[in-house]
PDB file of C-alpha atoms in Angstrom:
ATOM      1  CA  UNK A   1      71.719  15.410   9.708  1.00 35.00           C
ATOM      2  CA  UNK A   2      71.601  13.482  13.151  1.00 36.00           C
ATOM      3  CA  UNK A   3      68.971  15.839  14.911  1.00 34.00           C
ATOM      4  CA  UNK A   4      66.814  14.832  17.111  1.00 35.00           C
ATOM      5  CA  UNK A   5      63.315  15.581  16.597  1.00 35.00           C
ATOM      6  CA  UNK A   6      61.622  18.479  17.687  1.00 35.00           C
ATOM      7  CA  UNK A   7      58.664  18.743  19.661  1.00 38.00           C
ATOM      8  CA  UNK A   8      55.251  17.982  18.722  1.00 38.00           C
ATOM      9  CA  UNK A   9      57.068  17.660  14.603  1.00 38.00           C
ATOM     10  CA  UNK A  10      54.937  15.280  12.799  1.00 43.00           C
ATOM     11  CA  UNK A  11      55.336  12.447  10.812  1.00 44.00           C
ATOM     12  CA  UNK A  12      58.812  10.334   9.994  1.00 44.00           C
ATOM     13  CA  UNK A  13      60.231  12.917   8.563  1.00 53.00           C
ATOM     14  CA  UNK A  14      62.463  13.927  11.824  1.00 65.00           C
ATOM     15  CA  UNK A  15      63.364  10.735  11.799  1.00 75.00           C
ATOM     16  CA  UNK A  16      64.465  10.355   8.307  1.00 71.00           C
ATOM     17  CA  UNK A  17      66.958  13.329   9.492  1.00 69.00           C
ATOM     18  CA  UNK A  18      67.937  11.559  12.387  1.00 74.00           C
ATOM     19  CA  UNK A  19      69.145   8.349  10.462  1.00 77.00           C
ATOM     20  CA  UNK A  20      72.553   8.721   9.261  1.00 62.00           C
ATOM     21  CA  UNK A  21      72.246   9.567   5.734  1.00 61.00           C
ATOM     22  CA  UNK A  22      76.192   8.708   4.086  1.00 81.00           C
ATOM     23  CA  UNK A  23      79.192   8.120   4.906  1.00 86.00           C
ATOM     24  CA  UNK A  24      80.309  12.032   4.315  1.00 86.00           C
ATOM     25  CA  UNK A  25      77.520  13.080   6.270  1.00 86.00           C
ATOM     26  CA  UNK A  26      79.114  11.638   9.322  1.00 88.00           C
ATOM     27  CA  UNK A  27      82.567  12.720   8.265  1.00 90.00           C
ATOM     28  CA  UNK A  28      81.010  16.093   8.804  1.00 89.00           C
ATOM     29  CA  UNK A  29      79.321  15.318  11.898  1.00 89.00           C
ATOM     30  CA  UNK A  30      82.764  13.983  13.152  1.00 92.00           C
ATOM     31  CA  UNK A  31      84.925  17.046  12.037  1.00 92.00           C
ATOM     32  CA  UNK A  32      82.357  19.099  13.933  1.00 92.00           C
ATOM     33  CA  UNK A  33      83.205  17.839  17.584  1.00 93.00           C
ATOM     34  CA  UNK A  34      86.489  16.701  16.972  1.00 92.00           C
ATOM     35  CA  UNK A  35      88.644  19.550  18.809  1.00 91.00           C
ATOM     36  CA  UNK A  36      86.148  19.095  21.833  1.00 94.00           C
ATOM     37  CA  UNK A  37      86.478  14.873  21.702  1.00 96.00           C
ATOM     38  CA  UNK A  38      89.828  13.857  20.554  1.00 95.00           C
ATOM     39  CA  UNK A  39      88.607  10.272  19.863  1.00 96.00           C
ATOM     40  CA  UNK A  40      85.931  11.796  16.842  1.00 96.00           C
ATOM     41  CA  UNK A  41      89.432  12.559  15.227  1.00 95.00           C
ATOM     42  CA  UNK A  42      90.750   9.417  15.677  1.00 96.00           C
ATOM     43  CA  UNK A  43      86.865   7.813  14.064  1.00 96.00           C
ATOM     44  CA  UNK A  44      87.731  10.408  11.734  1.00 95.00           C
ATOM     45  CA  UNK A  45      90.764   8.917  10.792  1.00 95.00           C
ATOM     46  CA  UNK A  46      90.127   5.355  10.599  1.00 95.00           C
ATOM     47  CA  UNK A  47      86.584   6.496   8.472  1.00 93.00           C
ATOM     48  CA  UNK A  48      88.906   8.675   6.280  1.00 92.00           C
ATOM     49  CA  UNK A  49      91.034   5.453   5.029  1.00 92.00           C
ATOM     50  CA  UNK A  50      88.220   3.425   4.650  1.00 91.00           C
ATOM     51  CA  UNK A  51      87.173   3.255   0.062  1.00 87.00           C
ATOM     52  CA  UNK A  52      84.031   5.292  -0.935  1.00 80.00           C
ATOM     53  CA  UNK A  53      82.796   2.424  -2.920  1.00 81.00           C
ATOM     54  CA  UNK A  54      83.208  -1.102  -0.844  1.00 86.00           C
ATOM     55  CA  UNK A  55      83.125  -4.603  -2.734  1.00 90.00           C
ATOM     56  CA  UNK A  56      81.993  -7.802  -1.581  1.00 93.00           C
ATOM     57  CA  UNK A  57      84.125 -10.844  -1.935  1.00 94.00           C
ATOM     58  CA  UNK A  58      83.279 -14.227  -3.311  1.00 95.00           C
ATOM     59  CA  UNK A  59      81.585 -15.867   0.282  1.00 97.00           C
ATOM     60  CA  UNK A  60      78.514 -14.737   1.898  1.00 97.00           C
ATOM     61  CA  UNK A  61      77.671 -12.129   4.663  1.00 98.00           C
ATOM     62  CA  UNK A  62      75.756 -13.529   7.017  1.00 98.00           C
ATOM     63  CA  UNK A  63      74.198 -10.622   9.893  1.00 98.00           C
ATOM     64  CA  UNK A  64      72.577 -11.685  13.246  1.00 98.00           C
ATOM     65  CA  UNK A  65      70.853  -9.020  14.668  1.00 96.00           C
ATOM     66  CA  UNK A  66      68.735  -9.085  18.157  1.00 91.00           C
ATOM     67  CA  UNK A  67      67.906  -7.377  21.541  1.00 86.00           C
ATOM     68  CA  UNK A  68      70.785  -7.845  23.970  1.00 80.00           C
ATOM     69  CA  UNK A  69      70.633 -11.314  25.719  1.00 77.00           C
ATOM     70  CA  UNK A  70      69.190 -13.318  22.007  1.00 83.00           C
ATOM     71  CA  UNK A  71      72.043 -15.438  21.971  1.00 85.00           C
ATOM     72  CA  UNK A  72      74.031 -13.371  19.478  1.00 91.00           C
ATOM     73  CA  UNK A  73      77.297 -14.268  20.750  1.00 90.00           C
ATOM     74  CA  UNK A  74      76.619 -18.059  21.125  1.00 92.00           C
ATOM     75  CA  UNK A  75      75.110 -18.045  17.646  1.00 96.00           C
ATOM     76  CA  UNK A  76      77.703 -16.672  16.046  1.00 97.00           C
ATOM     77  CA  UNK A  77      80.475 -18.125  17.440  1.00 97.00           C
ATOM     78  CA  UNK A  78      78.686 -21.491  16.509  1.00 97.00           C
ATOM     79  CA  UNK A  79      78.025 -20.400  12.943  1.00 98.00           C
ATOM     80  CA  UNK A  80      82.015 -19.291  12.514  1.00 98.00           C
ATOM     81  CA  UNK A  81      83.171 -22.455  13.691  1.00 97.00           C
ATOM     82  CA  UNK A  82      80.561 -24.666  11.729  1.00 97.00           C
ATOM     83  CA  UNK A  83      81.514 -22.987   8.693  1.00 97.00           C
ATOM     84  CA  UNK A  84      85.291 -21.533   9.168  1.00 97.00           C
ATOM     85  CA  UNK A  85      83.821 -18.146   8.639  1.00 98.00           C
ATOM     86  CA  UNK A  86      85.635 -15.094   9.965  1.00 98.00           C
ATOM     87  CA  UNK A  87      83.809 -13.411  12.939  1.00 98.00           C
ATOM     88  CA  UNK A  88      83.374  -9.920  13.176  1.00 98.00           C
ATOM     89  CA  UNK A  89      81.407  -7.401  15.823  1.00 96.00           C
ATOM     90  CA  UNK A  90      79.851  -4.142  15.318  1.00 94.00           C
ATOM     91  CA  UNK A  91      81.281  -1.531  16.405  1.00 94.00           C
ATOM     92  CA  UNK A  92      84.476  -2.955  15.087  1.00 96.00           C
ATOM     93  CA  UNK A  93      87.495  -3.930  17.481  1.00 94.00           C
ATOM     94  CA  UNK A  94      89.482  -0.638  16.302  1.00 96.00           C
ATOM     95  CA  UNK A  95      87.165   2.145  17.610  1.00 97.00           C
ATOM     96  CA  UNK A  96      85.374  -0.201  20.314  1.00 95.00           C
ATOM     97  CA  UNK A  97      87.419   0.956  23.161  1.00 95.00           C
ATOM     98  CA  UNK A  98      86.099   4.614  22.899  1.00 96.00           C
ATOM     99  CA  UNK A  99      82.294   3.142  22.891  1.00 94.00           C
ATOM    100  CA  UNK A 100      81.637   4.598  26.652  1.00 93.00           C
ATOM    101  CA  UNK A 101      82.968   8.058  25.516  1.00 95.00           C
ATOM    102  CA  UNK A 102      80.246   8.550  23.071  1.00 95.00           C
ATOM    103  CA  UNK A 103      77.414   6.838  24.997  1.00 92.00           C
ATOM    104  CA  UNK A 104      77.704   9.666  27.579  1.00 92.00           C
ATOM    105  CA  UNK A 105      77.724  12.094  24.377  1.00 93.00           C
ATOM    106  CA  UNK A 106      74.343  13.482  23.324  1.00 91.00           C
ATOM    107  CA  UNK A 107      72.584  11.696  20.975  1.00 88.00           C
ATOM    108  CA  UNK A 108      73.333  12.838  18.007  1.00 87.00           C
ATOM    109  CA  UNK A 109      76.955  12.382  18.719  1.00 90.00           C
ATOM    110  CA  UNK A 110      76.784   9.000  20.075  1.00 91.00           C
ATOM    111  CA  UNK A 111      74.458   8.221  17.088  1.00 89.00           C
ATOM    112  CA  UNK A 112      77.278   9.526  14.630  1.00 91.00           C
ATOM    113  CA  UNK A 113      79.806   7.255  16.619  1.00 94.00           C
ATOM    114  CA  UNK A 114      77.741   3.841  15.915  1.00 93.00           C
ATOM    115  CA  UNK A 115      77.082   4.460  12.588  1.00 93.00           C
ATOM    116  CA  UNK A 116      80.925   5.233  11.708  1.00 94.00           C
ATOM    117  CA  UNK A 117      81.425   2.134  12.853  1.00 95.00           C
ATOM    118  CA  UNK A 118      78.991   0.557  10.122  1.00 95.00           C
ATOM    119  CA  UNK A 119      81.201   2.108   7.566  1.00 95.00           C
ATOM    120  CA  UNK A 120      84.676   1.514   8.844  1.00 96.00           C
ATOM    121  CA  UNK A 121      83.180  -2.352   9.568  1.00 97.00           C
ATOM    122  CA  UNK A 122      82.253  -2.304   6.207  1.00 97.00           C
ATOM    123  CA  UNK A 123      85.849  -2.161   5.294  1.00 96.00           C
ATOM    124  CA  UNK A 124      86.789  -5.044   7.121  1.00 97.00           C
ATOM    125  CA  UNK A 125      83.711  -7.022   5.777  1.00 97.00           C
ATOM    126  CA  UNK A 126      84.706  -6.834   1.950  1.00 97.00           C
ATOM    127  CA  UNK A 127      88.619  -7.834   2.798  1.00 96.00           C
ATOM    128  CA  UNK A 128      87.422 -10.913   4.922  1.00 98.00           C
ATOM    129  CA  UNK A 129      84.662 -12.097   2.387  1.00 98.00           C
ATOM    130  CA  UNK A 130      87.464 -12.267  -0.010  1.00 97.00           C
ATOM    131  CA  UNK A 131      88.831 -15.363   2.376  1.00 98.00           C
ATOM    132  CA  UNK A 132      85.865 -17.020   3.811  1.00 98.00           C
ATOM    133  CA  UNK A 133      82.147 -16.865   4.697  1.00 98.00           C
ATOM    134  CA  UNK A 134      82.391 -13.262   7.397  1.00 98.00           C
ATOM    135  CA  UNK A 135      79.640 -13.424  10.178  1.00 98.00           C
ATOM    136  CA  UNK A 136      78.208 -10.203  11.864  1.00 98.00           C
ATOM    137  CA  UNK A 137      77.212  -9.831  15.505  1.00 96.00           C
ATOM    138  CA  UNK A 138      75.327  -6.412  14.611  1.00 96.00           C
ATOM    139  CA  UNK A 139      75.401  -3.986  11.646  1.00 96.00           C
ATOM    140  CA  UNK A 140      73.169  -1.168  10.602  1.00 95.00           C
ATOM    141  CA  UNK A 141      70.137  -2.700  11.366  1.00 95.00           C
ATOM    142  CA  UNK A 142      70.659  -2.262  14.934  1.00 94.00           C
ATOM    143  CA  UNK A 143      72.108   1.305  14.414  1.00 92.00           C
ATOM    144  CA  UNK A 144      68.935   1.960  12.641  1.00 93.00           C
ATOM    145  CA  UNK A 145      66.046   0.125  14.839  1.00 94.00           C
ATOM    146  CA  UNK A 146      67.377   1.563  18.138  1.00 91.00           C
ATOM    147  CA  UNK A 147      67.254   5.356  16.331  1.00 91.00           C
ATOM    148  CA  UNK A 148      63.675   5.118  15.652  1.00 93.00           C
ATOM    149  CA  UNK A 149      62.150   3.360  18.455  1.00 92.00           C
ATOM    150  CA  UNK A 150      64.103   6.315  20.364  1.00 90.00           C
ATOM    151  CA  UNK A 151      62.903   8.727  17.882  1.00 91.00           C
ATOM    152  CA  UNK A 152      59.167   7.481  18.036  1.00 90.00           C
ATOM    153  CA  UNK A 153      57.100   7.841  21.661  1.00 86.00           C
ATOM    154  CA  UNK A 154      54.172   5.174  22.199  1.00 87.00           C
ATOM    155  CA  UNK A 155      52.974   2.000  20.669  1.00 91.00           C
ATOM    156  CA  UNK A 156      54.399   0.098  18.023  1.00 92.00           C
ATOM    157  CA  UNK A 157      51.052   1.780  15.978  1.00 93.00           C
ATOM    158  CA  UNK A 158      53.182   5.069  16.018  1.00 92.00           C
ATOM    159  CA  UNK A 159      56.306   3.865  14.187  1.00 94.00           C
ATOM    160  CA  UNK A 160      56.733   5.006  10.658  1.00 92.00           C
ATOM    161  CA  UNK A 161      54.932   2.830   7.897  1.00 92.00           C
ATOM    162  CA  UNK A 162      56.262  -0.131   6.851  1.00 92.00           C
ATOM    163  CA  UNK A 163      57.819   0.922   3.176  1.00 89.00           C
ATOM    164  CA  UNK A 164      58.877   4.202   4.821  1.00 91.00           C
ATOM    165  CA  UNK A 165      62.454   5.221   3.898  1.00 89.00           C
ATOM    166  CA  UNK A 166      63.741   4.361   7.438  1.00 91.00           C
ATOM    167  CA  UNK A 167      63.250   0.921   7.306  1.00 94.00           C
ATOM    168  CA  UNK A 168      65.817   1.324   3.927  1.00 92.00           C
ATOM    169  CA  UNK A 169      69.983   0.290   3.875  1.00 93.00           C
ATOM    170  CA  UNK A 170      71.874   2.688   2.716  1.00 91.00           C
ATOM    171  CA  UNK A 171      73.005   3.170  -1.214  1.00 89.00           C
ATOM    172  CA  UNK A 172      76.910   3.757   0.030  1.00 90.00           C
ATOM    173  CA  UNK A 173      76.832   1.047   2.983  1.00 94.00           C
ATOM    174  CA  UNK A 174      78.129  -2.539   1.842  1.00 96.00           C
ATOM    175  CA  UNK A 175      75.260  -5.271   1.741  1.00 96.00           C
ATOM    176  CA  UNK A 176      75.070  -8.117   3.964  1.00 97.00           C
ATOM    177  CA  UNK A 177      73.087 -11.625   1.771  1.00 97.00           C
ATOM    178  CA  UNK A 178      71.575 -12.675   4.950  1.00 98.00           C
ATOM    179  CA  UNK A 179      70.268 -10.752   8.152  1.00 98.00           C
ATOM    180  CA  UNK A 180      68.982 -13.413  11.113  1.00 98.00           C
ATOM    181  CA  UNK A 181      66.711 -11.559  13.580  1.00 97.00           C
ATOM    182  CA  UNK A 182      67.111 -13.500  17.206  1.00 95.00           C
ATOM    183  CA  UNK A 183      64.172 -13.604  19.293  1.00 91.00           C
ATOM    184  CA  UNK A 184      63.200 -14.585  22.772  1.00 87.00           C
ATOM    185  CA  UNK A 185      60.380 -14.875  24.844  1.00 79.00           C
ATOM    186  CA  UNK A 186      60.423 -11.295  27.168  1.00 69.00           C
ATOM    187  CA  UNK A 187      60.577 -13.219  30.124  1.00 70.00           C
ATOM    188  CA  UNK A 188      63.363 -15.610  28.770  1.00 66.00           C
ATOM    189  CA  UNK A 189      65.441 -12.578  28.051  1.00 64.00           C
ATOM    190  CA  UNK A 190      65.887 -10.968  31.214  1.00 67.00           C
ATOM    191  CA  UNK A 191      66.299 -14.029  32.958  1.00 72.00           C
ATOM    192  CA  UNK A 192      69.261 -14.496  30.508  1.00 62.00           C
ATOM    193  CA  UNK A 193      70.224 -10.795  30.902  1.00 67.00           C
ATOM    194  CA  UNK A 194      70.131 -11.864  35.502  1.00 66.00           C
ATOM    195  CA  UNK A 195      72.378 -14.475  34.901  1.00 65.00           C
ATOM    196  CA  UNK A 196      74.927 -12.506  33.129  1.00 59.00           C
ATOM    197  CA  UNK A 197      75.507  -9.783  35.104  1.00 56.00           C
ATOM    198  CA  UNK A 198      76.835  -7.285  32.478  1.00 51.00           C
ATOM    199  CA  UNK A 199      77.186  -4.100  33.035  1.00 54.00           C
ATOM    200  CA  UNK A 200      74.008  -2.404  30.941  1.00 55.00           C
ATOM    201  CA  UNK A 201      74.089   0.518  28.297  1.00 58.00           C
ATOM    202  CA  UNK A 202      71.186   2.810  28.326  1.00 61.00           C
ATOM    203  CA  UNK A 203      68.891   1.362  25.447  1.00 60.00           C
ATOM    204  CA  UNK A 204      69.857  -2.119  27.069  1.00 59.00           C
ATOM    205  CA  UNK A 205      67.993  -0.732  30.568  1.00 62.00           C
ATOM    206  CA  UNK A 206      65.918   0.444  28.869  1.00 61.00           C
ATOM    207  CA  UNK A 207      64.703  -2.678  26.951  1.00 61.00           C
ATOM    208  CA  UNK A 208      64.523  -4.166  30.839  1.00 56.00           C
ATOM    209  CA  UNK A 209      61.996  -1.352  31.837  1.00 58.00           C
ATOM    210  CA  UNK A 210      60.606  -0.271  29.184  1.00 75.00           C
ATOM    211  CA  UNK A 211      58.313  -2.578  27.497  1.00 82.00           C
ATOM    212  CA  UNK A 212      56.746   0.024  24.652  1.00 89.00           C
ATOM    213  CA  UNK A 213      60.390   0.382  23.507  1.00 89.00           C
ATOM    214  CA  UNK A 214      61.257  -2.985  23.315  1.00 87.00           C
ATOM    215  CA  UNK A 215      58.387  -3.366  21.025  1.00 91.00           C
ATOM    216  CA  UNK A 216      59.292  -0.571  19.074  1.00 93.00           C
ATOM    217  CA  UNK A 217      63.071  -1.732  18.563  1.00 93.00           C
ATOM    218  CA  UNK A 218      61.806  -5.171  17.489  1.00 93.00           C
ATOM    219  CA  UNK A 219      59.150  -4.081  15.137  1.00 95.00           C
ATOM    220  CA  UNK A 220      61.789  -1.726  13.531  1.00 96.00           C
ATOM    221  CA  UNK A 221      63.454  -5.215  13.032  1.00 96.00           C
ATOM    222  CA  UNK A 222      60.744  -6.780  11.347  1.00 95.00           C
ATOM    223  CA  UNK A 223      60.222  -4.022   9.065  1.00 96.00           C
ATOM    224  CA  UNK A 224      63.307  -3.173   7.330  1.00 95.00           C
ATOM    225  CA  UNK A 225      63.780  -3.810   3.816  1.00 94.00           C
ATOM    226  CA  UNK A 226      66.919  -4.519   1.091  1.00 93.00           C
ATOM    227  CA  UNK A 227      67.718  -6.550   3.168  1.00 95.00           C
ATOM    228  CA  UNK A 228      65.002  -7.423   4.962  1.00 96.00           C
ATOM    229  CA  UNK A 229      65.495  -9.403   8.614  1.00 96.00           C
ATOM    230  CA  UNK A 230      64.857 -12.917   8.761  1.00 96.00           C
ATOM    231  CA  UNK A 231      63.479 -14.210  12.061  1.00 96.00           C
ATOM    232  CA  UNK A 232      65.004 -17.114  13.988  1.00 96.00           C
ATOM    233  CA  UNK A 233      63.229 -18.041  17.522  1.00 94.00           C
ATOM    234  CA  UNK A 234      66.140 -18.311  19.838  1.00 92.00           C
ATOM    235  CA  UNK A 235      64.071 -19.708  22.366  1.00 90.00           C
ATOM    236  CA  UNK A 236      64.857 -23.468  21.854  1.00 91.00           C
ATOM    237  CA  UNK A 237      68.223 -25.133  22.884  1.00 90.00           C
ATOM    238  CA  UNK A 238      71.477 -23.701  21.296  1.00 90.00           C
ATOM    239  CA  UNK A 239      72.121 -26.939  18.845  1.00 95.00           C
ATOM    240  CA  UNK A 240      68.573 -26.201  17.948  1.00 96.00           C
ATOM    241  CA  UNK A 241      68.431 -22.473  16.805  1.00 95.00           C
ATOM    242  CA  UNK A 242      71.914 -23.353  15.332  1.00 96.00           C
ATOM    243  CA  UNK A 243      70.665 -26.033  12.959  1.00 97.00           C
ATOM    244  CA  UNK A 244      67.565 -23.536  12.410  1.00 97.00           C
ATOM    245  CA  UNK A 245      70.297 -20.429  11.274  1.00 97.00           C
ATOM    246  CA  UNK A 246      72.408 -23.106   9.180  1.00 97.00           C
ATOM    247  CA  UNK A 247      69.489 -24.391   7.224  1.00 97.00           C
ATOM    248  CA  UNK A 248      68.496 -20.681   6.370  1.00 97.00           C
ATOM    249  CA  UNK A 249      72.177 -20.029   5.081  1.00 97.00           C
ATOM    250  CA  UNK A 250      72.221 -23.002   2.942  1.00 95.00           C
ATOM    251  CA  UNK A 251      68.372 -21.994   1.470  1.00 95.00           C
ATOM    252  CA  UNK A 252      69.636 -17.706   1.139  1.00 93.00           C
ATOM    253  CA  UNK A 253      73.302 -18.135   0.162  1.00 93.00           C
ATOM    254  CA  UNK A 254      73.670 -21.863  -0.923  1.00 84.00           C
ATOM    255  CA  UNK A 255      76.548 -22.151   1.234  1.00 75.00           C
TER     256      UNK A 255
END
């Protein structure tokens, strides 16, 4: 589980390995480097409490998923407010503080790390949809789209299929009703990305220099299934793309 692929392998099956496969399989992972990174215990930990088997509550999930710089955080906030929603973030407030210790991990690690977080977010999901409508600022979709456009060198032609198993959710990962995919014009987004000033992760530079990647991470997007991503151009003004995400929650989960 969590290798990277090998040189010259063929086909998606390396990638298939490289996805996270269950929440046990990254207990494992965890227990493995734990002596060596005393923050994998505490994952550990908070993974350990969290129930096998998570159930939704009675309001909808709502996801918004994007490159860096899509207007996630505007978005959502907006959407929370609008509809007294709780808001939530992947990774989740209670491991986010150890997020630079695991980006300077190797990959598999750092991959193991992110996709905890799906799992211990999930926990947090089905208590606040018992309450009120909970909206996502990134869930596994992301953890997902950035493993295979890392996994996959070249064009977008030399992603796995569409209907490949990569593109799947998880059995044992709670389900979202609704996934929004934010988009931008390239150019848009790293002028937005200038004006920030943020300090940059890796895949986030490498979105900025990297334009095959880019493409690869956004086609990953477009392609995953159960549930698949819904596509929202973020381009327009912010009471704009917000009336465009509310009248998609209303059609998907008659809210």
């Amino acid at each position: 589980m969590l290798r990277r692929c090998a040189p010259g392998s063929p086909g998606p099956r390396p990638i298939v390995r490289a996805l996270p496969p269950s929440a046990s399989a990254l207990r494992q992972r965890l227990r493995q480097c734990a002596e060596r990174i005393p923050e994998a215990e505490a994952v550990l930990d908070l993974l350990e409490k969290c129930p096998e088997h998570q159930k939704k509550g009675g309001f909808p999930i709502i996801v918004f998923e994007g490159l860096d710089a899509t207007g996630k955080t505007t978005v959502t906030q907006a959407v929370k407010d609008t509809l007294n929603g709780i808001l939530l973030r992947s990774p989740p407030d209670c491991i986010s503080q150890w997020r630079t210790v695991f980006d300077d991990e190797p990959t598999p690690i750092k991959r193991a790390f992110y996709a905890a977080g799906n799992y211990i977010l999930a926990s947090e999901i089905a208590k606040a949809s018992t309450q009120a409508p909970v909206i996502i600022d990134r869930y596994w979709h992301s953890t997902a789209a950035y493993t295979i456009a890392t996994e996959t060198s070249g064009r977008v032609q030399d992603l796995p299929p569409a209907q490949d198993e990569v593109y799947q959710w998880p059995e044992d990962l709670l389900k979202p009703d609704l996934v929004l995919l934010l988009t931008v014009d390239p150019e848009e987004r790293v002028r937005r990305l200038q004006h920030r000033g943020l300090e940059k992760t890796k895949e986030e530079a490498e979105l900025e220099t990297n334009s095959l990647f880019r493409q690869r991470v956004e086609e990953s997007y477009r392609r995953m299934v159960n549930p698949a991503c819904q596509e929202v151009d973020a381009t327009p003004s912010k009471e704009e793309v917000l009336k465009t995400v509310l009248q998609l929650i209303k059609k998907h989960c008659g809210f």
